[in-house]
Amino acid sequence: MSSMIIVMSRDALQSDIDGVVERLRSVGSDAHVSVGQTRTVVGAIGEREAIQQIPWEAMPGVERAVPVLRSFKFVSRDFQAEDTVVEVRGVRVGDPTLFVPIAGPCAVESRDQLFRTAEAVKKAGARILRGDAFKPRTSPYAFQGLGEAGLEMLAAAREELDMPFVAEVLDPRDVALVASYADILRVGTRNMANFTLLQEVGRQKKPVQLKRGLTATLEEWLNAAEYIYKEGNHQVIMVERGIRTFETASRNTLDITAVPLLRMLSHLPVIVDPSHSGGKRELVEPLGLAAVAAGADGIMVDVHPTPDTALVDGAQALLPAEWESMMDRVRAVAGAVGRTC
Ligand code: PEP
Ligand code: MN
């Protein structure tokens, strides 16, 4: 497989663009048209020989044709220069003037725990609620989540608070179920390279948060995003959540460098999860502020009303009051880098 970007000239006509698309389809290639502010580009993915033999630059309205050499194509910045903005119930993730705080419990444990947390995080500025009904646990004996009952509670919180929610989906067999409730599906760290799950979420109409695998390179992670994108779902949000290194003082090592690098390599929004990165309450705010400063489009933070009784990840959960004071500083840093939240 090979890919090429066909950059149309500023004054290209719609018929010129249609001509390029038809020509690509005639050689069995996929054509992906993206209309930018000043010009349109057509991305082609197909057989190298077939695409390259066409004298693109001789076609009307074509300015130039550039091969994409990276292993990931559609999600690369070469393919689309403009930032992708994922819009969920009026919340815009990926808009460079905005910063999107996401917060909530790691797992839904009860209606009371969920509603107490959701009300508090929203009051302090969260725009999206997090909360999982299916949990990937290291031990098979640990709490696995409430399943569909948890999704029902999340949907009730959404309606009551007018706040979209994101929830993890672990199994390709549960994708339709989770998608029927959640506003955003999440593929977690342990499943980043579960290609059947990626394809299944790629067939849904709901946005997908894609967490970075524990030992995944940026190229592997972007290829995982490519699996989703290629199936037709272009609403992918990348989530850096720390990687496994030799360091044992924190749960994982937040790779802050991934934020500006992803911006260069890809047009997809990127957010940071400082809770699963550090794994400790005291680390959440400094890592979260670093994410804002580094140019992330949002953060996703674990909050729990009583972390000492939490069934999952209590050590990294902020109390609602801690989230509130963190949000004051998040707003200040976001303002310093030209974003509002
Ligand atoms: C989570 O966000 O609750 C979670 C399980 O995270 P990760 O996949 O990053 O470990
Ligand atoms: Mn967790």
Coordinates of C-alpha atoms and ligand atoms in Angstrom, one line a residue:
M1 CA 0.0 0.0 0.0
S2 CA 1.1 3.4 -0.8
S3 CA -0.3 6.8 -0.3
M4 CA -0.2 10.2 -1.9
I5 CA -1.6 13.6 -1.1
I6 CA -2.9 15.5 -4.1
V7 CA -2.9 19.2 -3.2
M8 CA -5.4 21.2 -5.3
S9 CA -4.6 24.8 -6.3
R10 CA -6.4 27.6 -4.5
D11 CA -8.6 28.2 -7.6
A12 CA -9.4 24.6 -8.3
L13 CA -13.0 24.0 -9.3
Q14 CA -15.3 21.4 -7.8
S15 CA -15.2 19.6 -11.2
D16 CA -11.4 19.4 -10.9
I17 CA -11.7 17.8 -7.4
D18 CA -14.3 15.4 -8.7
G19 CA -11.9 14.6 -11.7
V20 CA -9.1 13.6 -9.3
V21 CA -11.5 11.5 -7.1
E22 CA -12.8 9.7 -10.2
R23 CA -9.3 9.1 -11.5
L24 CA -8.3 7.5 -8.2
R25 CA -11.4 5.3 -8.0
S26 CA -10.7 4.2 -11.6
V27 CA -7.4 2.6 -10.5
G28 CA -9.0 1.1 -7.4
S29 CA -7.7 3.6 -4.9
D30 CA -9.5 5.1 -1.9
A31 CA -9.9 8.9 -2.1
H32 CA -10.3 11.0 1.0
V33 CA -11.2 14.7 0.3
S34 CA -10.5 17.2 3.0
V35 CA -11.6 20.8 2.4
G36 CA -9.3 23.2 4.2
Q37 CA -9.6 27.0 4.7
T38 CA -7.6 27.9 1.6
R39 CA -7.4 24.7 -0.4
T40 CA -8.6 21.2 -0.8
V41 CA -6.4 18.1 -0.6
V42 CA -7.2 14.7 -1.8
G43 CA -5.6 11.7 0.0
A44 CA -5.1 8.6 -2.0
I45 CA -4.4 5.1 -0.6
G46 CA -3.9 2.3 -3.0
E47 CA -1.4 0.4 -5.1
R48 CA 1.8 2.4 -5.5
E49 CA 2.3 1.7 -9.2
A50 CA -1.3 2.6 -10.0
I51 CA -1.2 5.9 -8.1
Q52 CA 2.2 6.9 -9.2
Q53 CA 1.7 6.4 -12.9
I54 CA -1.0 9.0 -13.1
P55 CA 0.5 12.4 -14.2
W56 CA -1.2 14.2 -11.4
E57 CA 0.4 17.6 -11.9
A58 CA -0.9 17.7 -15.5
M59 CA -4.5 17.4 -14.3
P60 CA -6.6 20.6 -14.1
G61 CA -6.6 22.2 -10.7
V62 CA -3.8 20.1 -9.2
E63 CA -0.9 22.0 -7.7
R64 CA 1.3 19.1 -6.6
A65 CA 1.3 15.5 -5.6
V66 CA 3.3 14.4 -2.5
P67 CA 3.9 10.8 -1.4
V68 CA 3.2 10.0 2.3
L69 CA 6.0 7.9 3.5
R70 CA 4.9 7.2 7.1
S71 CA 3.3 3.9 8.0
F72 CA 0.2 5.6 9.2
K73 CA -1.6 7.6 6.5
F74 CA -5.0 9.1 7.2
V75 CA -4.1 10.2 10.7
S76 CA -0.9 11.9 9.7
R77 CA -0.5 15.6 9.5
D78 CA 0.8 15.2 5.9
F79 CA -2.6 13.9 5.0
Q80 CA -4.6 16.7 6.7
A81 CA -3.0 19.9 7.7
E82 CA -5.9 21.2 9.7
D83 CA -6.5 20.0 13.3
T84 CA -9.4 17.6 13.7
V85 CA -12.0 18.8 16.1
V86 CA -14.2 16.2 17.7
E87 CA -17.5 17.7 18.8
V88 CA -19.6 15.9 21.4
R89 CA -22.9 17.6 22.6
G90 CA -21.4 21.0 22.0
V91 CA -18.0 20.3 23.6
R92 CA -15.2 20.8 21.1
V93 CA -12.1 18.6 21.6
G94 CA -9.1 19.6 19.5
D95 CA -10.0 23.3 19.0
P96 CA -6.7 25.1 19.6
T97 CA -8.4 27.9 21.5
L98 CA -10.1 25.6 24.0
F99 CA -9.1 23.3 26.8
V100 CA -11.4 20.4 27.8
P101 CA -11.4 19.2 31.4
I102 CA -12.8 15.6 31.8
A103 CA -13.3 14.2 35.3
G104 CA -15.2 11.6 37.2
P105 CA -14.7 8.3 39.0
C106 CA -12.4 5.6 37.6
A107 CA -15.3 3.1 38.0
V108 CA -19.0 3.6 38.6
E109 CA -19.6 1.9 42.0
S110 CA -23.1 3.1 42.8
R111 CA -25.6 5.7 41.8
D112 CA -24.8 7.8 44.8
Q113 CA -21.1 7.7 44.3
L114 CA -21.5 8.6 40.6
F115 CA -23.9 11.5 41.1
R116 CA -22.0 13.0 44.0
T117 CA -18.8 12.9 41.9
A118 CA -20.5 14.1 38.7
E119 CA -22.2 17.1 40.3
A120 CA -18.9 18.1 42.0
V121 CA -16.7 17.8 38.9
K122 CA -19.2 19.7 36.7
K123 CA -19.5 22.5 39.3
A124 CA -15.7 23.0 39.2
G125 CA -15.5 23.1 35.4
A126 CA -15.4 19.6 34.0
R127 CA -17.1 19.5 30.5
I128 CA -17.1 15.7 30.1
L129 CA -17.8 13.0 32.7
R130 CA -15.7 9.9 32.9
G131 CA -16.8 6.7 34.6
D132 CA -16.4 3.1 33.6
A133 CA -18.8 0.2 33.7
F134 CA -16.3 -2.3 32.4
K135 CA -12.9 -2.3 34.1
P136 CA -9.7 -4.0 32.9
R137 CA -8.2 -5.4 36.1
T138 CA -4.9 -7.0 36.7
S139 CA -6.5 -9.6 39.0
P140 CA -9.5 -11.6 37.8
Y141 CA -10.8 -11.5 41.4
A142 CA -10.9 -7.7 41.5
F143 CA -14.0 -5.6 40.9
Q144 CA -14.8 -5.8 37.2
G145 CA -17.4 -3.0 37.0
L146 CA -21.2 -2.9 37.1
G147 CA -21.7 -3.6 33.4
E148 CA -24.9 -2.4 31.8
A149 CA -26.3 -1.2 35.2
G150 CA -23.3 1.2 35.4
L151 CA -24.0 2.5 31.9
E152 CA -27.6 3.2 32.8
M153 CA -26.4 5.3 35.8
L154 CA -24.0 7.2 33.6
A155 CA -26.8 7.9 31.1
A156 CA -29.0 9.2 33.9
A157 CA -26.2 11.5 35.1
R158 CA -25.7 12.8 31.6
E159 CA -29.4 13.7 31.4
E160 CA -29.6 15.2 34.8
L161 CA -26.4 17.3 34.4
D162 CA -26.4 17.8 30.6
M163 CA -22.9 16.5 30.4
P164 CA -21.6 13.9 27.9
F165 CA -19.7 10.9 29.2
V166 CA -16.9 8.6 28.2
A167 CA -16.7 5.0 29.1
E168 CA -14.3 2.1 28.4
V169 CA -15.2 -0.8 26.2
L170 CA -13.1 -3.9 26.7
D171 CA -14.6 -6.4 24.3
P172 CA -15.6 -6.3 20.7
R173 CA -18.8 -8.1 21.7
D174 CA -19.8 -5.1 24.0
V175 CA -19.1 -2.3 21.5
A176 CA -22.7 -1.9 20.4
L177 CA -23.9 -2.0 24.0
V178 CA -21.5 0.7 25.2
A179 CA -22.1 2.8 22.1
S180 CA -25.8 2.7 22.7
Y181 CA -25.2 4.6 26.0
A182 CA -21.9 6.4 25.9
D183 CA -21.1 9.7 24.1
I184 CA -17.5 8.7 23.7
L185 CA -16.0 5.1 23.7
R186 CA -12.7 4.5 25.2
V187 CA -10.2 1.9 24.1
G188 CA -7.9 1.4 27.1
T189 CA -4.1 0.9 27.4
R190 CA -4.3 -2.8 27.6
N191 CA -6.4 -3.0 24.4
M192 CA -4.5 -0.5 22.2
A193 CA -3.3 -3.3 20.0
N194 CA -6.5 -5.3 20.0
F195 CA -7.1 -4.9 16.3
T196 CA -10.6 -6.4 16.2
L197 CA -11.7 -4.1 18.9
L198 CA -10.2 -1.1 17.0
Q199 CA -12.0 -2.1 13.9
E200 CA -15.3 -2.5 15.7
V201 CA -15.1 0.9 17.3
G202 CA -14.1 2.2 13.9
R203 CA -17.5 1.1 12.6
Q204 CA -19.4 3.1 15.2
K205 CA -20.7 6.7 14.8
K206 CA -19.4 7.7 18.3
P207 CA -16.1 9.4 19.0
V208 CA -13.3 7.2 20.4
Q209 CA -10.6 7.9 23.0
L210 CA -7.6 5.8 22.2
K211 CA -5.2 5.4 25.1
R212 CA -1.5 4.7 24.5
G213 CA -0.4 1.2 25.1
L214 CA 2.0 0.6 28.1
T215 CA 4.9 0.0 25.8
A216 CA 3.7 1.5 22.5
T217 CA 5.8 3.8 20.4
L218 CA 4.1 6.8 18.9
E219 CA 4.2 5.1 15.6
E220 CA 2.4 2.0 17.0
W221 CA -0.1 4.2 18.7
L222 CA -0.8 6.2 15.5
N223 CA -1.2 3.0 13.6
A224 CA -3.8 1.8 16.1
A225 CA -5.6 5.1 15.4
E226 CA -5.3 4.4 11.7
Y227 CA -7.2 1.1 12.2
I228 CA -10.2 3.1 13.7
Y229 CA -9.9 5.9 11.1
K230 CA -9.7 3.5 8.2
E231 CA -13.0 1.9 9.1
G232 CA -14.7 5.3 8.6
N233 CA -14.7 6.7 12.1
H234 CA -12.7 9.9 12.0
Q235 CA -13.5 11.1 15.5
V236 CA -10.4 9.8 17.3
I237 CA -8.9 11.4 20.4
M238 CA -5.4 10.3 21.5
V239 CA -4.8 9.9 25.2
E240 CA -1.3 9.9 26.7
R241 CA -1.5 8.1 30.0
G242 CA 2.1 7.3 30.9
I243 CA 4.3 4.5 29.7
R244 CA 6.2 1.7 31.5
T245 CA 9.9 2.6 32.1
F246 CA 12.6 1.5 34.5
E247 CA 11.3 4.0 37.1
T248 CA 9.2 2.5 39.8
A249 CA 8.6 5.7 41.9
S250 CA 5.5 6.5 39.9
R251 CA 2.9 4.1 38.5
N252 CA 4.0 5.0 34.9
T253 CA 6.1 7.7 33.4
L254 CA 4.1 10.5 31.7
D255 CA 5.7 11.0 28.3
I256 CA 5.0 14.7 28.0
T257 CA 7.1 14.8 24.9
A258 CA 4.4 12.8 23.2
V259 CA 2.1 15.8 23.3
P260 CA 4.0 18.2 21.0
L261 CA 5.3 15.3 18.9
L262 CA 1.8 14.0 18.2
R263 CA 0.8 17.5 17.2
M264 CA 3.5 17.4 14.6
L265 CA 2.8 13.9 13.4
S266 CA -1.0 13.9 13.4
H267 CA -4.0 16.2 13.1
L268 CA -5.9 14.3 15.8
P269 CA -6.7 15.9 19.2
V270 CA -4.5 14.8 22.1
I271 CA -5.3 14.8 25.8
V272 CA -3.5 13.6 28.9
D273 CA -4.6 11.4 31.8
P274 CA -2.4 12.5 34.7
S275 CA -4.1 10.1 37.1
H276 CA -3.1 6.9 35.5
S277 CA 0.3 8.3 34.6
G278 CA 1.5 9.1 38.1
G279 CA -0.8 6.8 40.0
K280 CA -0.5 9.0 43.1
R281 CA -2.9 11.8 44.2
E282 CA 0.0 14.3 44.8
L283 CA 1.2 13.9 41.2
V284 CA -2.1 14.6 39.5
E285 CA -2.0 18.4 39.6
P286 CA 1.6 18.9 38.5
L287 CA 1.3 16.4 35.7
G288 CA -2.0 17.9 34.6
L289 CA -0.6 21.4 34.6
A290 CA 2.4 20.2 32.5
A291 CA -0.1 18.8 30.0
V292 CA -1.9 22.1 29.7
A293 CA 1.4 23.9 29.2
A294 CA 2.7 21.3 26.6
G295 CA -0.3 22.0 24.4
A296 CA -2.7 19.2 25.2
D297 CA -6.4 19.7 24.2
G298 CA -7.7 18.4 27.5
I299 CA -7.0 16.3 30.6
M300 CA -8.9 13.4 32.1
V301 CA -8.8 13.1 35.9
D302 CA -10.0 10.5 38.4
V303 CA -12.1 12.1 41.2
H304 CA -13.9 10.2 44.0
P305 CA -15.9 11.5 47.0
T306 CA -14.2 9.0 49.3
P307 CA -11.0 7.7 47.7
D308 CA -10.1 5.6 50.7
T309 CA -13.2 3.4 50.0
A310 CA -12.8 3.4 46.2
L311 CA -13.1 0.0 44.6
V312 CA -10.5 0.9 41.9
D313 CA -7.6 3.3 41.9
G314 CA -8.3 5.2 45.1
A315 CA -4.6 6.2 45.5
Q316 CA -4.7 8.4 42.5
A317 CA -8.2 9.9 42.9
L318 CA -8.6 13.5 43.8
L319 CA -11.3 14.6 46.3
P320 CA -13.8 17.0 44.8
A321 CA -12.2 19.9 46.6
E322 CA -8.8 19.1 45.2
W323 CA -10.3 19.0 41.7
E324 CA -11.8 22.4 42.3
S325 CA -8.5 24.0 43.4
M326 CA -6.6 22.2 40.6
M327 CA -9.1 23.6 38.1
D328 CA -8.2 27.2 39.2
R329 CA -4.6 26.6 38.2
V330 CA -5.6 24.7 35.0
R331 CA -7.5 27.8 33.9
A332 CA -4.6 30.0 34.7
V333 CA -2.1 27.9 32.7
A334 CA -4.6 27.4 29.9
G335 CA -5.0 31.2 29.6
A336 CA -1.2 31.5 29.4
V337 CA -1.1 29.3 26.4
G338 CA -4.0 30.9 24.6
R339 CA -6.8 28.5 25.6
T340 CA -10.0 28.9 27.6
C341 CA -11.9 26.3 29.5
Ligands
PEP1 C1 -8.9 4.1 33.1 O1 -8.8 5.2 32.5 O2 -9.7 3.8 34.0 C2 -7.9 3.0 32.7 C3 -8.2 1.7 32.9 O3 -6.8 3.5 32.2 P1 -5.6 2.8 31.3 O4 -6.3 2.1 30.2 O5 -4.8 4.1 30.9 O6 -4.9 2.0 32.3
MN2 MN -8.4 3.5 36.7

